[in-house]
Amino acid sequence: MSGIKRAVQCTQDNARKRSKLKKLSPTPHGRQLNEAKQVKTQAVRKPFDSDTQSLSPKNSQSGAPGEEVQHQNGGTFIDGSNRPLIAPLKAASPGMRGQAMSNDINIKQKLLARQRKLAKPNSDLIVRTKKIWERLRLKSHVTREEREQLVTELYSIITGRVNEFVFKHDAVRVIQTALKYGTAKQRKAIAVELKGTYRELAESKYGKFLLAKLVVHGNSEIRNMIIPEFYGNVGKLMRHPEASWILDDIYRITATSLQRNMLLREWYGPEFALFKTDAAAQLTAQLSQILEETPEKRNPIMQHLFGSINQFIQKKTTGFTMLHDAMLQYFLNAKPGSAEATEFMELLKGDEDGSLVKNLAFTKSGSRLMCLVLAYSNAKDRKSFLRIYRGMISMLVEDVHARTIILVAYEVIDDTKLTAKLIFPELFGESLPEAERRDYLLRRVNDVSHRIPLLYLFGGEKLSWLLGSVDEEILEEVCRIRSWTSKKDPTVRRNELINAASLPMLHFIASTAESLVATSSGCRCITEVLFSAHGDKKPALKAVAATVRSKPGKHGYAKCWTHVKGFSTRTKSVCCGRVGGS
């Protein structure tokens, strides 16, 4: 028999066996199981009583009113209607029963939590104050008269109970709102009531925000009440995850010079935290003066200060202004080339992700420290430090402290190709489209602060019109140090950088002359660049002259003269189109 015939024969035999199995009656055990399943799936409903309202529909089938008729799907309905009044019930699965039990447990837990909350002291007062807070925080929805009434009611509730509110995450918001809208007298009352708890508030996850509100909205009397409570605990608070930032903000923004000195002195050793002097007005945080008065304490003070600095650097918490001030004091008192200075430089170079060097750039003391570090470092380390700022040159330009680092890089780094490669593309916006780049540079030129890194190289030696006194002092100090740490002649270094910066600046003047001559800052930019730049200046000169002569009413000679009348003769000559015979 062939293979195909054998396959057909097997298929027919299997079909006969299945048909015989279907004809066999189920076993008694199987019948019992089927009956049990039918009982579970059928819905059983008792007949209506005689006094029950009739629910018979208009179109009814056979069956008298009130008579049960068995539905073909197992449901029971009244009066023979086509639609069953009660759908067939299904047995609840174990998952559904578990979900129902879980919901019941959740409801009970919520009720218990609410009961415990209401059982706490002042719970009803907290509920009322939170309702007042809900009204006050929507400033645009409350009139002035209503706000005054709500604030008065709020203070009547919280007076004498402030300590019970400030350490609760929801209730402390109420006190913050009271400080925001309260009078000076009401704020002082809250500050007096909290006296003695300010350190605890600073360490609180929620109380620190109230402390910030007190410092911001309070007067000097309130601040003088708060800050002295931190004396003697600066080290612990600066290492605390919650208190460190609020203490540093107080130190940076609101503390007086004497209060800052008191806080910073505690970095120099335990004795400065434990022992206080009566001559508080004469206290200084200048480490050089302290070491001059007590030279025998130099080693323990420097060791303790370095250890404190190292702790913060190792923990990657390097954004504190107080830390930057302490680092500057250490570096200023470490002798150049000594073991102390070398160890400190290694600490900076060990910052792998560069977060420390980046953070230092944006504070006054940190920026000065980085300028001195660049001046004292060798050629290799200078390049390494400058590379850390790759991609954030625009941020440095816009910051009043960080921009000085760019100027120092111009003055001390001998590898001018690397300097131009790292700084100039971002400084001149070379990655932007042409139109956006012109607008970008125009905004920079017209900003008194942002124009400094752009025009510094073209300004020559007399830069009092461009730089502030602080920048001039730092650059003078750096230039003195540069005389024995840099090899290249300063004039050669500057000319090489001007060569790299001339082309983008001349192109900018040629394409934006009309906008530049309309402002005094733009006229000054034109003058300094055209007199100091290297390369072909004719397109820029012609653009300036053509702009002045073509639009006498808008940017003409008289209009241009009003912008440059206080400048030198060469500025007037350039900006009013009288240079080069144009």
Coordinates of C-alpha atoms in Angstrom, one line a residue:
M1 CA 0.0 0.0 0.0
S2 CA 1.4 3.4 -1.0
G3 CA 2.1 6.0 1.7
I4 CA -0.8 8.3 0.6
K5 CA -3.3 5.4 0.9
R6 CA -2.0 4.5 4.4
A7 CA -2.4 8.2 5.5
V8 CA -6.0 8.3 4.2
Q9 CA -6.9 5.0 5.9
C10 CA -5.5 6.2 9.3
T11 CA -7.5 9.4 9.0
Q12 CA -10.8 7.5 8.4
D13 CA -10.1 5.1 11.3
N14 CA -9.6 8.1 13.7
A15 CA -12.8 9.7 12.5
R16 CA -14.8 6.5 13.3
K17 CA -13.3 6.3 16.8
R18 CA -14.3 9.9 17.6
S19 CA -17.9 9.4 16.4
K20 CA -18.2 6.3 18.6
L21 CA -16.9 8.3 21.6
K22 CA -19.6 11.0 21.0
K23 CA -22.4 8.4 21.1
L24 CA -21.2 7.0 24.5
S25 CA -23.2 8.4 27.5
P26 CA -21.3 10.3 30.1
T27 CA -20.3 8.5 33.3
P28 CA -22.3 9.2 36.5
H29 CA -19.4 11.2 37.9
G30 CA -19.3 13.4 34.7
R31 CA -23.1 13.9 34.9
Q32 CA -22.7 15.2 38.5
L33 CA -20.1 17.7 37.5
N34 CA -22.2 19.0 34.6
E35 CA -25.2 19.5 36.9
A36 CA -23.0 21.3 39.5
K37 CA -21.8 23.7 36.8
Q38 CA -25.4 24.4 35.7
V39 CA -26.4 25.2 39.2
K40 CA -23.6 27.7 39.6
T41 CA -24.4 29.6 36.3
Q42 CA -28.2 29.8 36.8
A43 CA -29.7 32.7 38.7
V44 CA -32.4 31.9 41.2
R45 CA -34.9 34.6 42.1
K46 CA -37.9 34.2 44.4
P47 CA -41.4 35.2 43.0
F48 CA -42.7 38.6 43.8
D49 CA -45.0 38.8 46.8
S50 CA -48.7 39.8 46.3
D51 CA -48.0 43.4 47.6
T52 CA -45.0 43.9 45.3
Q53 CA -45.4 46.3 42.4
S54 CA -46.0 44.6 39.0
L55 CA -43.1 45.0 36.6
S56 CA -44.7 43.3 33.5
P57 CA -43.7 44.9 30.2
K58 CA -46.1 45.9 27.5
N59 CA -45.1 43.1 25.1
S60 CA -45.2 40.0 27.2
Q61 CA -45.0 36.4 26.2
S62 CA -46.9 33.5 27.8
G63 CA -47.1 33.5 31.5
A64 CA -49.4 35.2 34.0
P65 CA -48.3 38.3 36.0
G66 CA -45.9 37.3 38.8
E67 CA -45.2 33.9 37.2
E68 CA -41.7 32.8 36.8
V69 CA -40.5 31.8 33.4
Q70 CA -37.2 30.0 32.9
H71 CA -35.0 31.9 30.5
Q72 CA -33.3 29.7 27.9
N73 CA -29.8 30.9 29.0
G74 CA -30.5 30.0 32.6
G75 CA -31.8 33.4 33.8
T76 CA -35.2 34.0 35.4
F77 CA -37.5 36.9 34.4
I78 CA -41.0 37.9 35.2
D79 CA -44.2 37.9 33.0
G80 CA -42.5 36.2 30.1
S81 CA -40.7 39.3 28.9
N82 CA -37.9 39.0 26.3
R83 CA -35.4 41.0 28.5
P84 CA -34.4 39.4 31.8
L85 CA -34.9 41.8 34.7
I86 CA -31.9 40.3 36.5
A87 CA -28.9 39.2 34.5
P88 CA -27.6 35.7 35.0
L89 CA -25.2 35.8 38.0
K90 CA -21.7 34.5 37.6
A91 CA -19.6 33.0 40.4
A92 CA -17.0 35.5 41.7
S93 CA -13.5 34.5 40.8
P94 CA -10.8 34.3 43.5
G95 CA -9.1 37.4 42.0
M96 CA -12.3 39.5 42.3
R97 CA -12.8 38.3 45.9
G98 CA -9.2 39.3 46.7
Q99 CA -9.6 42.7 45.1
A100 CA -12.8 43.4 47.1
M101 CA -11.0 42.4 50.3
S102 CA -8.1 44.7 49.4
N103 CA -10.4 47.6 48.8
D104 CA -12.0 47.1 52.2
I105 CA -8.6 47.0 53.9
N106 CA -7.6 50.2 52.2
I107 CA -10.8 52.0 53.2
K108 CA -10.2 50.9 56.8
Q109 CA -6.6 52.0 56.8
K110 CA -7.6 55.5 55.5
L111 CA -10.2 55.8 58.2
L112 CA -7.7 54.8 60.8
A113 CA -5.1 57.3 59.5
R114 CA -7.7 60.0 59.5
Q115 CA -8.7 59.2 63.1
R116 CA -5.1 59.3 64.2
K117 CA -4.6 62.6 62.5
L118 CA -7.6 64.1 64.2
A119 CA -6.5 62.7 67.5
K120 CA -3.3 64.8 67.3
P121 CA -3.1 68.1 69.2
N122 CA -4.2 71.2 67.3
S123 CA -5.6 69.1 64.4
D124 CA -8.7 71.2 64.1
L125 CA -6.6 74.4 64.0
I126 CA -4.3 73.0 61.4
V127 CA -7.3 72.1 59.2
R128 CA -8.6 75.6 59.6
T129 CA -5.3 77.3 58.8
K130 CA -4.8 75.1 55.7
K131 CA -8.2 76.3 54.4
I132 CA -7.1 79.9 55.0
W133 CA -3.8 79.1 53.2
E134 CA -5.7 77.7 50.3
R135 CA -7.4 81.1 49.9
L136 CA -4.3 83.2 50.4
R137 CA -2.1 81.4 48.0
L138 CA -4.4 82.2 45.1
K139 CA -3.4 85.8 45.0
S140 CA -5.5 86.8 42.0
H141 CA -8.7 85.4 43.5
V142 CA -8.6 87.3 46.8
T143 CA -9.3 91.0 47.3
R144 CA -7.1 93.1 49.4
E145 CA -9.7 93.5 52.2
E146 CA -10.4 89.8 52.3
R147 CA -6.7 89.0 52.4
E148 CA -6.3 91.3 55.4
Q149 CA -9.1 89.6 57.2
L150 CA -7.7 86.2 56.4
V151 CA -4.2 87.2 57.6
T152 CA -5.6 88.6 60.8
E153 CA -7.5 85.3 61.5
L154 CA -4.4 83.3 60.6
Y155 CA -2.2 85.1 63.1
S156 CA -4.9 84.8 65.8
I157 CA -4.6 81.0 65.4
I158 CA -0.9 80.5 65.1
T159 CA 0.3 83.0 67.7
G160 CA 1.8 81.0 70.6
R161 CA 1.7 77.8 68.6
V162 CA 4.3 78.5 65.9
N163 CA 6.7 75.8 67.2
E164 CA 3.9 73.2 66.8
F165 CA 3.4 74.1 63.1
V166 CA 6.9 74.6 61.7
F167 CA 8.1 71.0 61.8
K168 CA 5.0 69.6 59.9
H169 CA 5.4 69.4 56.1
D170 CA 1.9 70.8 55.4
A171 CA 1.5 73.2 58.4
V172 CA 4.8 75.0 57.8
R173 CA 3.4 76.4 54.5
V174 CA 0.8 78.2 56.5
I175 CA 3.6 80.0 58.5
Q176 CA 5.4 80.9 55.3
T177 CA 2.3 82.5 53.9
A178 CA 1.8 84.4 57.2
L179 CA 5.3 85.8 56.9
K180 CA 4.7 86.7 53.3
Y181 CA 1.6 88.8 53.9
G182 CA 2.1 89.8 57.5
T183 CA 3.3 93.2 58.8
A184 CA 6.8 93.9 60.2
K185 CA 5.4 93.6 63.7
Q186 CA 3.8 90.3 63.0
R187 CA 6.9 88.9 61.4
K188 CA 9.0 89.9 64.4
A189 CA 6.5 88.1 66.7
I190 CA 7.0 84.9 64.8
A191 CA 10.8 85.3 64.8
V192 CA 10.8 85.9 68.6
E193 CA 8.6 82.9 69.2
L194 CA 11.1 80.7 67.2
K195 CA 14.2 82.0 68.9
G196 CA 16.4 79.2 70.0
T197 CA 15.2 76.7 67.3
Y198 CA 16.9 78.2 64.2
R199 CA 19.6 75.6 64.1
E200 CA 17.0 72.8 64.3
L201 CA 14.9 74.6 61.6
A202 CA 17.9 74.7 59.3
E203 CA 18.4 70.9 59.7
S204 CA 14.7 70.2 59.1
K205 CA 13.6 69.0 55.7
Y206 CA 10.6 71.4 55.7
G207 CA 11.6 74.0 58.3
K208 CA 14.5 75.2 56.2
F209 CA 12.1 76.9 53.8
L210 CA 10.5 78.8 56.7
L211 CA 14.0 79.9 57.7
A212 CA 14.6 81.2 54.2
K213 CA 11.3 83.2 54.2
L214 CA 12.3 84.8 57.5
V215 CA 15.7 85.8 56.2
V216 CA 14.2 87.2 52.9
H217 CA 11.1 88.9 54.3
G218 CA 12.6 89.9 57.6
N219 CA 14.5 93.0 58.5
S220 CA 18.0 93.3 59.9
E221 CA 16.7 92.9 63.4
I222 CA 15.3 89.5 62.6
R223 CA 18.5 88.4 60.7
N224 CA 20.6 89.4 63.7
M225 CA 18.4 87.2 65.8
I226 CA 18.9 84.2 63.5
I227 CA 22.5 84.2 62.3
P228 CA 24.2 84.2 65.8
E229 CA 22.5 80.8 66.6
F230 CA 24.8 79.2 63.9
Y231 CA 28.0 80.3 65.6
G232 CA 30.0 77.4 66.9
N233 CA 28.1 74.9 64.6
V234 CA 29.3 75.9 61.2
G235 CA 31.2 72.7 60.6
K236 CA 28.3 70.4 61.5
L237 CA 25.8 72.5 59.6
M238 CA 27.9 72.6 56.4
R239 CA 28.1 68.8 56.4
H240 CA 24.4 68.5 57.0
P241 CA 22.5 67.7 53.7
E242 CA 19.6 70.1 54.5
A243 CA 21.3 72.8 56.5
S244 CA 24.4 73.3 54.3
W245 CA 22.6 75.1 51.4
I246 CA 20.5 77.4 53.6
L247 CA 23.5 78.4 55.7
D248 CA 25.6 79.1 52.6
D249 CA 22.8 81.2 51.1
I250 CA 22.6 83.2 54.3
Y251 CA 26.3 83.7 54.3
R252 CA 26.4 84.7 50.6
I253 CA 23.3 87.0 50.4
T254 CA 22.1 88.4 53.7
A255 CA 24.9 88.2 56.3
T256 CA 26.9 91.3 57.2
S257 CA 30.7 91.4 56.8
L258 CA 31.2 90.8 60.5
Q259 CA 28.8 87.8 60.5
R260 CA 30.6 86.4 57.4
N261 CA 33.9 86.7 59.3
M262 CA 32.5 84.9 62.3
L263 CA 31.2 82.1 60.1
L264 CA 34.3 81.7 58.0
R265 CA 36.7 81.8 61.0
E266 CA 35.3 78.5 62.2
W267 CA 37.0 76.8 59.2
Y268 CA 40.4 77.5 60.7
G269 CA 40.1 75.3 63.7
P270 CA 37.9 74.2 66.7
E271 CA 39.2 77.0 68.9
F272 CA 37.6 79.6 66.6
A273 CA 34.3 77.9 67.1
L274 CA 34.6 77.4 70.9
F275 CA 36.2 80.6 72.0
K276 CA 34.8 84.0 71.3
T277 CA 36.4 87.4 71.9
D278 CA 34.6 90.5 73.2
A279 CA 36.3 92.7 70.6
A280 CA 33.8 91.4 67.9
A281 CA 34.2 94.5 65.8
Q282 CA 37.9 93.8 65.3
L283 CA 37.4 90.2 64.2
T284 CA 38.8 89.4 60.7
A285 CA 38.6 86.3 58.5
Q286 CA 41.8 87.2 56.6
L287 CA 44.0 84.2 57.3
S288 CA 47.2 86.2 56.7
Q289 CA 46.4 88.6 59.5
I290 CA 45.5 85.8 61.9
L291 CA 48.8 84.0 61.1
E292 CA 50.7 87.2 61.5
E293 CA 49.3 87.7 65.0
T294 CA 49.8 84.0 66.0
P295 CA 52.6 82.5 63.8
E296 CA 53.0 79.6 66.2
K297 CA 49.6 78.3 65.1
R298 CA 50.3 78.3 61.4
N299 CA 50.8 74.5 60.9
P300 CA 47.6 73.4 62.9
I301 CA 45.5 76.0 61.2
M302 CA 46.7 75.2 57.7
Q303 CA 46.3 71.4 58.3
H304 CA 42.8 71.8 59.7
L305 CA 41.7 74.1 56.8
F306 CA 43.1 71.7 54.2
G307 CA 41.4 68.8 55.8
S308 CA 38.1 70.6 55.9
I309 CA 38.4 71.6 52.2
N310 CA 39.4 68.0 51.2
Q311 CA 36.3 66.6 52.9
F312 CA 34.0 68.7 50.7
I313 CA 35.9 68.0 47.5
Q314 CA 35.9 64.2 48.1
K315 CA 32.1 64.3 48.7
K316 CA 31.6 66.3 45.5
T317 CA 29.8 69.1 47.4
T318 CA 31.8 72.0 45.8
G319 CA 29.2 74.6 45.1
F320 CA 29.4 76.5 48.4
T321 CA 30.6 80.1 48.4
M322 CA 31.9 79.6 52.0
L323 CA 34.1 76.7 50.7
H324 CA 35.4 78.9 47.8
D325 CA 36.3 81.6 50.3
A326 CA 38.2 79.1 52.5
M327 CA 40.0 77.7 49.5
L328 CA 41.2 81.2 48.5
Q329 CA 42.4 82.0 52.0
Y330 CA 44.4 78.7 52.0
F331 CA 46.0 79.3 48.6
L332 CA 46.9 83.0 49.3
N333 CA 48.8 81.8 52.4
A334 CA 50.5 78.8 50.9
K335 CA 54.0 79.8 49.7
P336 CA 54.4 79.3 45.9
G337 CA 56.3 76.1 45.2
S338 CA 56.0 74.8 48.7
A339 CA 54.5 71.4 49.7
E340 CA 51.3 73.1 50.8
A341 CA 50.8 74.8 47.4
T342 CA 51.7 71.6 45.5
E343 CA 49.3 69.5 47.5
F344 CA 46.6 72.1 46.9
M345 CA 47.2 72.1 43.1
E346 CA 47.0 68.3 43.1
L347 CA 43.7 68.5 44.9
L348 CA 42.3 70.6 42.0
K349 CA 43.8 68.4 39.3
G350 CA 42.3 65.3 40.9
D351 CA 38.8 66.6 40.2
E352 CA 38.1 64.1 37.4
D353 CA 34.7 65.4 36.3
G354 CA 35.7 69.0 36.6
S355 CA 32.8 70.0 38.8
L356 CA 35.0 71.8 41.3
V357 CA 36.8 73.9 38.7
K358 CA 33.5 74.8 37.0
N359 CA 31.8 75.8 40.3
L360 CA 34.8 78.0 41.3
A361 CA 34.4 80.1 38.2
F362 CA 31.0 81.6 39.2
T363 CA 31.9 83.1 42.6
K364 CA 34.0 86.1 43.4
S365 CA 36.6 84.2 45.5
G366 CA 36.5 81.1 43.3
S367 CA 37.1 83.1 40.1
R368 CA 40.1 84.9 41.7
L369 CA 41.4 81.5 42.9
M370 CA 41.2 80.0 39.4
C371 CA 43.0 83.1 37.9
L372 CA 45.8 82.6 40.4
V373 CA 45.9 78.9 39.7
L374 CA 46.2 79.5 36.0
A375 CA 49.0 82.0 36.6
Y376 CA 51.1 79.7 38.9
S377 CA 50.5 76.5 37.0
N378 CA 52.9 75.1 34.4
A379 CA 52.0 75.0 30.7
K380 CA 50.5 71.5 30.8
D381 CA 48.2 72.1 33.8
R382 CA 47.0 75.4 32.3
K383 CA 45.8 73.6 29.2
S384 CA 44.1 70.9 31.3
F385 CA 42.2 73.5 33.4
L386 CA 41.1 75.4 30.2
R387 CA 39.8 72.3 28.6
I388 CA 37.4 71.8 31.5
Y389 CA 35.6 74.9 30.4
R390 CA 35.0 73.6 26.8
G391 CA 31.3 74.0 25.9
M392 CA 30.6 76.6 28.6
I393 CA 32.4 79.7 27.3
S394 CA 29.1 81.5 26.7
M395 CA 28.2 81.0 30.4
L396 CA 31.6 82.4 31.4
V397 CA 31.1 85.4 29.2
E398 CA 27.7 86.2 30.8
D399 CA 28.9 85.9 34.4
V400 CA 30.5 88.9 36.1
H401 CA 33.1 86.8 37.9
A402 CA 33.7 84.0 35.4
R403 CA 34.6 86.2 32.5
T404 CA 37.9 87.2 34.2
I405 CA 39.1 83.6 33.7
I406 CA 38.9 84.1 29.9
L407 CA 41.0 87.3 30.2
V408 CA 43.6 85.5 32.3
A409 CA 43.7 82.7 29.8
Y410 CA 44.5 85.3 27.1
E411 CA 47.4 86.6 29.2
V412 CA 49.1 83.4 30.5
I413 CA 48.6 80.5 28.2
D414 CA 51.5 80.3 25.7
D415 CA 49.7 77.9 23.3
T416 CA 47.6 80.5 21.5
K417 CA 46.3 78.0 18.9
L418 CA 44.8 76.0 21.7
T419 CA 43.4 79.1 23.3
A420 CA 41.8 80.2 20.0
K421 CA 40.5 76.7 19.4
L422 CA 38.8 76.4 22.8
I423 CA 37.5 79.9 23.3
F424 CA 36.8 81.7 19.9
P425 CA 34.3 79.3 18.3
E426 CA 31.9 79.7 21.2
L427 CA 32.8 83.3 21.8
F428 CA 32.0 84.4 18.2
G429 CA 29.0 81.9 17.8
E430 CA 30.6 80.2 14.8
S431 CA 28.2 77.2 15.0
L432 CA 25.1 79.5 14.6
P433 CA 23.5 80.4 11.2
E434 CA 24.7 83.7 9.7
A435 CA 21.7 85.8 10.8
E436 CA 21.6 84.3 14.3
R437 CA 25.3 84.8 14.7
R438 CA 25.0 88.6 13.8
D439 CA 22.3 89.0 16.4
Y440 CA 24.3 87.1 18.9
L441 CA 27.4 89.2 18.5
L442 CA 25.3 92.4 18.4
R443 CA 23.8 91.6 21.8
R444 CA 27.2 90.9 23.2
V445 CA 28.7 94.2 21.9
N446 CA 25.9 96.3 23.3
D447 CA 26.1 94.7 26.7
V448 CA 28.6 96.5 28.9
S449 CA 29.6 93.3 30.7
H450 CA 29.4 90.7 27.9
R451 CA 31.5 92.8 25.5
I452 CA 34.6 92.6 27.7
P453 CA 36.0 89.2 26.4
L454 CA 35.2 90.2 22.8
L455 CA 37.0 93.6 22.8
Y456 CA 39.7 92.9 25.4
L457 CA 42.3 91.9 22.8
F458 CA 41.6 94.9 20.6
G459 CA 41.6 97.5 23.4
G460 CA 45.3 98.0 23.8
E461 CA 47.0 98.8 27.1
K462 CA 44.5 101.4 28.4
L463 CA 41.4 99.5 29.2
S464 CA 39.8 101.6 31.9
W465 CA 36.9 102.2 29.6
L466 CA 36.3 98.5 29.4
L467 CA 37.3 96.9 32.7
G468 CA 36.2 97.5 36.3
S469 CA 38.6 98.1 39.1
V470 CA 38.3 94.5 40.4
D471 CA 39.2 93.0 37.0
E472 CA 42.1 95.4 36.6
E473 CA 43.6 94.4 40.0
I474 CA 43.4 90.7 39.2
L475 CA 45.0 91.2 35.8
E476 CA 47.8 93.3 37.3
E477 CA 48.5 90.5 39.8
V478 CA 48.4 87.8 37.2
C479 CA 50.8 89.8 34.9
R480 CA 53.3 90.1 37.7
I481 CA 53.2 86.3 38.3
R482 CA 53.4 85.7 34.6
S483 CA 56.8 87.2 34.3
W484 CA 58.4 84.1 35.8
T485 CA 55.9 81.4 34.9
S486 CA 55.3 82.0 31.2
K487 CA 57.9 81.9 28.4
K488 CA 56.3 83.7 25.5
D489 CA 56.5 87.5 25.1
P490 CA 53.2 89.2 26.0
T491 CA 53.2 91.2 22.8
V492 CA 53.7 88.2 20.6
R493 CA 51.0 86.3 22.5
R494 CA 48.5 89.1 22.1
N495 CA 49.2 89.5 18.4
E496 CA 48.8 85.8 17.7
L497 CA 45.4 85.9 19.4
I498 CA 44.4 89.1 17.5
N499 CA 45.3 87.3 14.2
A500 CA 42.8 84.5 15.1
A501 CA 40.1 86.9 16.3
S502 CA 40.3 89.5 13.5
L503 CA 38.6 87.7 10.7
P504 CA 35.2 87.0 12.5
M505 CA 35.1 90.5 14.0
L506 CA 35.9 92.3 10.7
H507 CA 33.2 90.2 9.0
F508 CA 30.8 91.0 11.7
I509 CA 31.4 94.8 11.3
A510 CA 31.0 94.6 7.5
S511 CA 27.7 92.8 7.8
T512 CA 26.2 94.7 10.7
A513 CA 27.6 98.2 10.3
E514 CA 24.1 99.8 10.2
S515 CA 23.2 98.4 13.6
L516 CA 26.6 99.1 15.1
V517 CA 26.7 102.8 14.3
A518 CA 23.3 103.3 15.9
T519 CA 24.7 102.7 19.5
S520 CA 27.7 104.1 21.4
S521 CA 28.9 100.6 22.3
G522 CA 28.7 99.6 18.6
C523 CA 30.7 102.7 17.6
R524 CA 33.4 101.8 20.2
C525 CA 33.5 98.3 18.9
I526 CA 34.1 99.5 15.4
T527 CA 36.9 101.8 16.4
E528 CA 38.9 99.3 18.5
V529 CA 38.6 96.5 16.0
L530 CA 39.4 98.6 12.9
F531 CA 42.5 100.1 14.5
S532 CA 43.8 96.9 16.1
A533 CA 42.7 94.1 13.9
H534 CA 45.0 92.3 11.4
G535 CA 44.0 91.6 7.8
D536 CA 41.9 93.2 5.1
K537 CA 39.8 96.0 6.7
K538 CA 38.5 97.6 3.5
P539 CA 35.1 95.8 3.4
A540 CA 34.4 96.9 7.0
L541 CA 35.5 100.5 6.4
K542 CA 33.4 100.8 3.3
A543 CA 30.3 99.3 5.1
V544 CA 30.6 101.9 7.9
A545 CA 31.1 104.8 5.5
A546 CA 28.3 103.7 3.2
T547 CA 25.9 103.3 6.1
V548 CA 26.6 106.8 7.5
R549 CA 26.2 108.5 4.1
S550 CA 23.2 106.5 2.7
K551 CA 20.8 107.1 5.6
P552 CA 21.3 110.7 6.9
G553 CA 18.0 110.8 8.6
K554 CA 18.3 107.6 10.6
H555 CA 22.0 106.7 10.9
G556 CA 23.6 109.8 9.3
Y557 CA 26.6 111.9 10.2
A558 CA 24.7 114.0 12.8
K559 CA 23.1 110.9 14.5
C560 CA 26.4 109.1 14.6
W561 CA 28.2 112.1 16.0
T562 CA 25.8 112.2 19.0
H563 CA 27.0 108.6 19.9
V564 CA 30.7 109.3 19.7
K565 CA 31.0 113.0 20.7
G566 CA 32.6 112.0 24.1
F567 CA 35.1 109.6 22.5
S568 CA 38.6 110.2 21.2
T569 CA 39.3 111.7 17.8
R570 CA 40.0 108.4 16.2
T571 CA 36.7 107.0 17.2
K572 CA 34.9 110.0 15.7
S573 CA 36.9 109.6 12.5
V574 CA 36.1 105.9 12.1
C575 CA 32.4 105.9 13.0
C576 CA 31.5 109.0 11.0
G577 CA 33.1 107.7 7.8
R578 CA 36.2 109.7 7.5
V579 CA 38.9 107.1 7.4
G580 CA 40.8 105.7 4.4
G581 CA 39.4 108.4 2.1
S582 CA 35.9 106.8 2.0

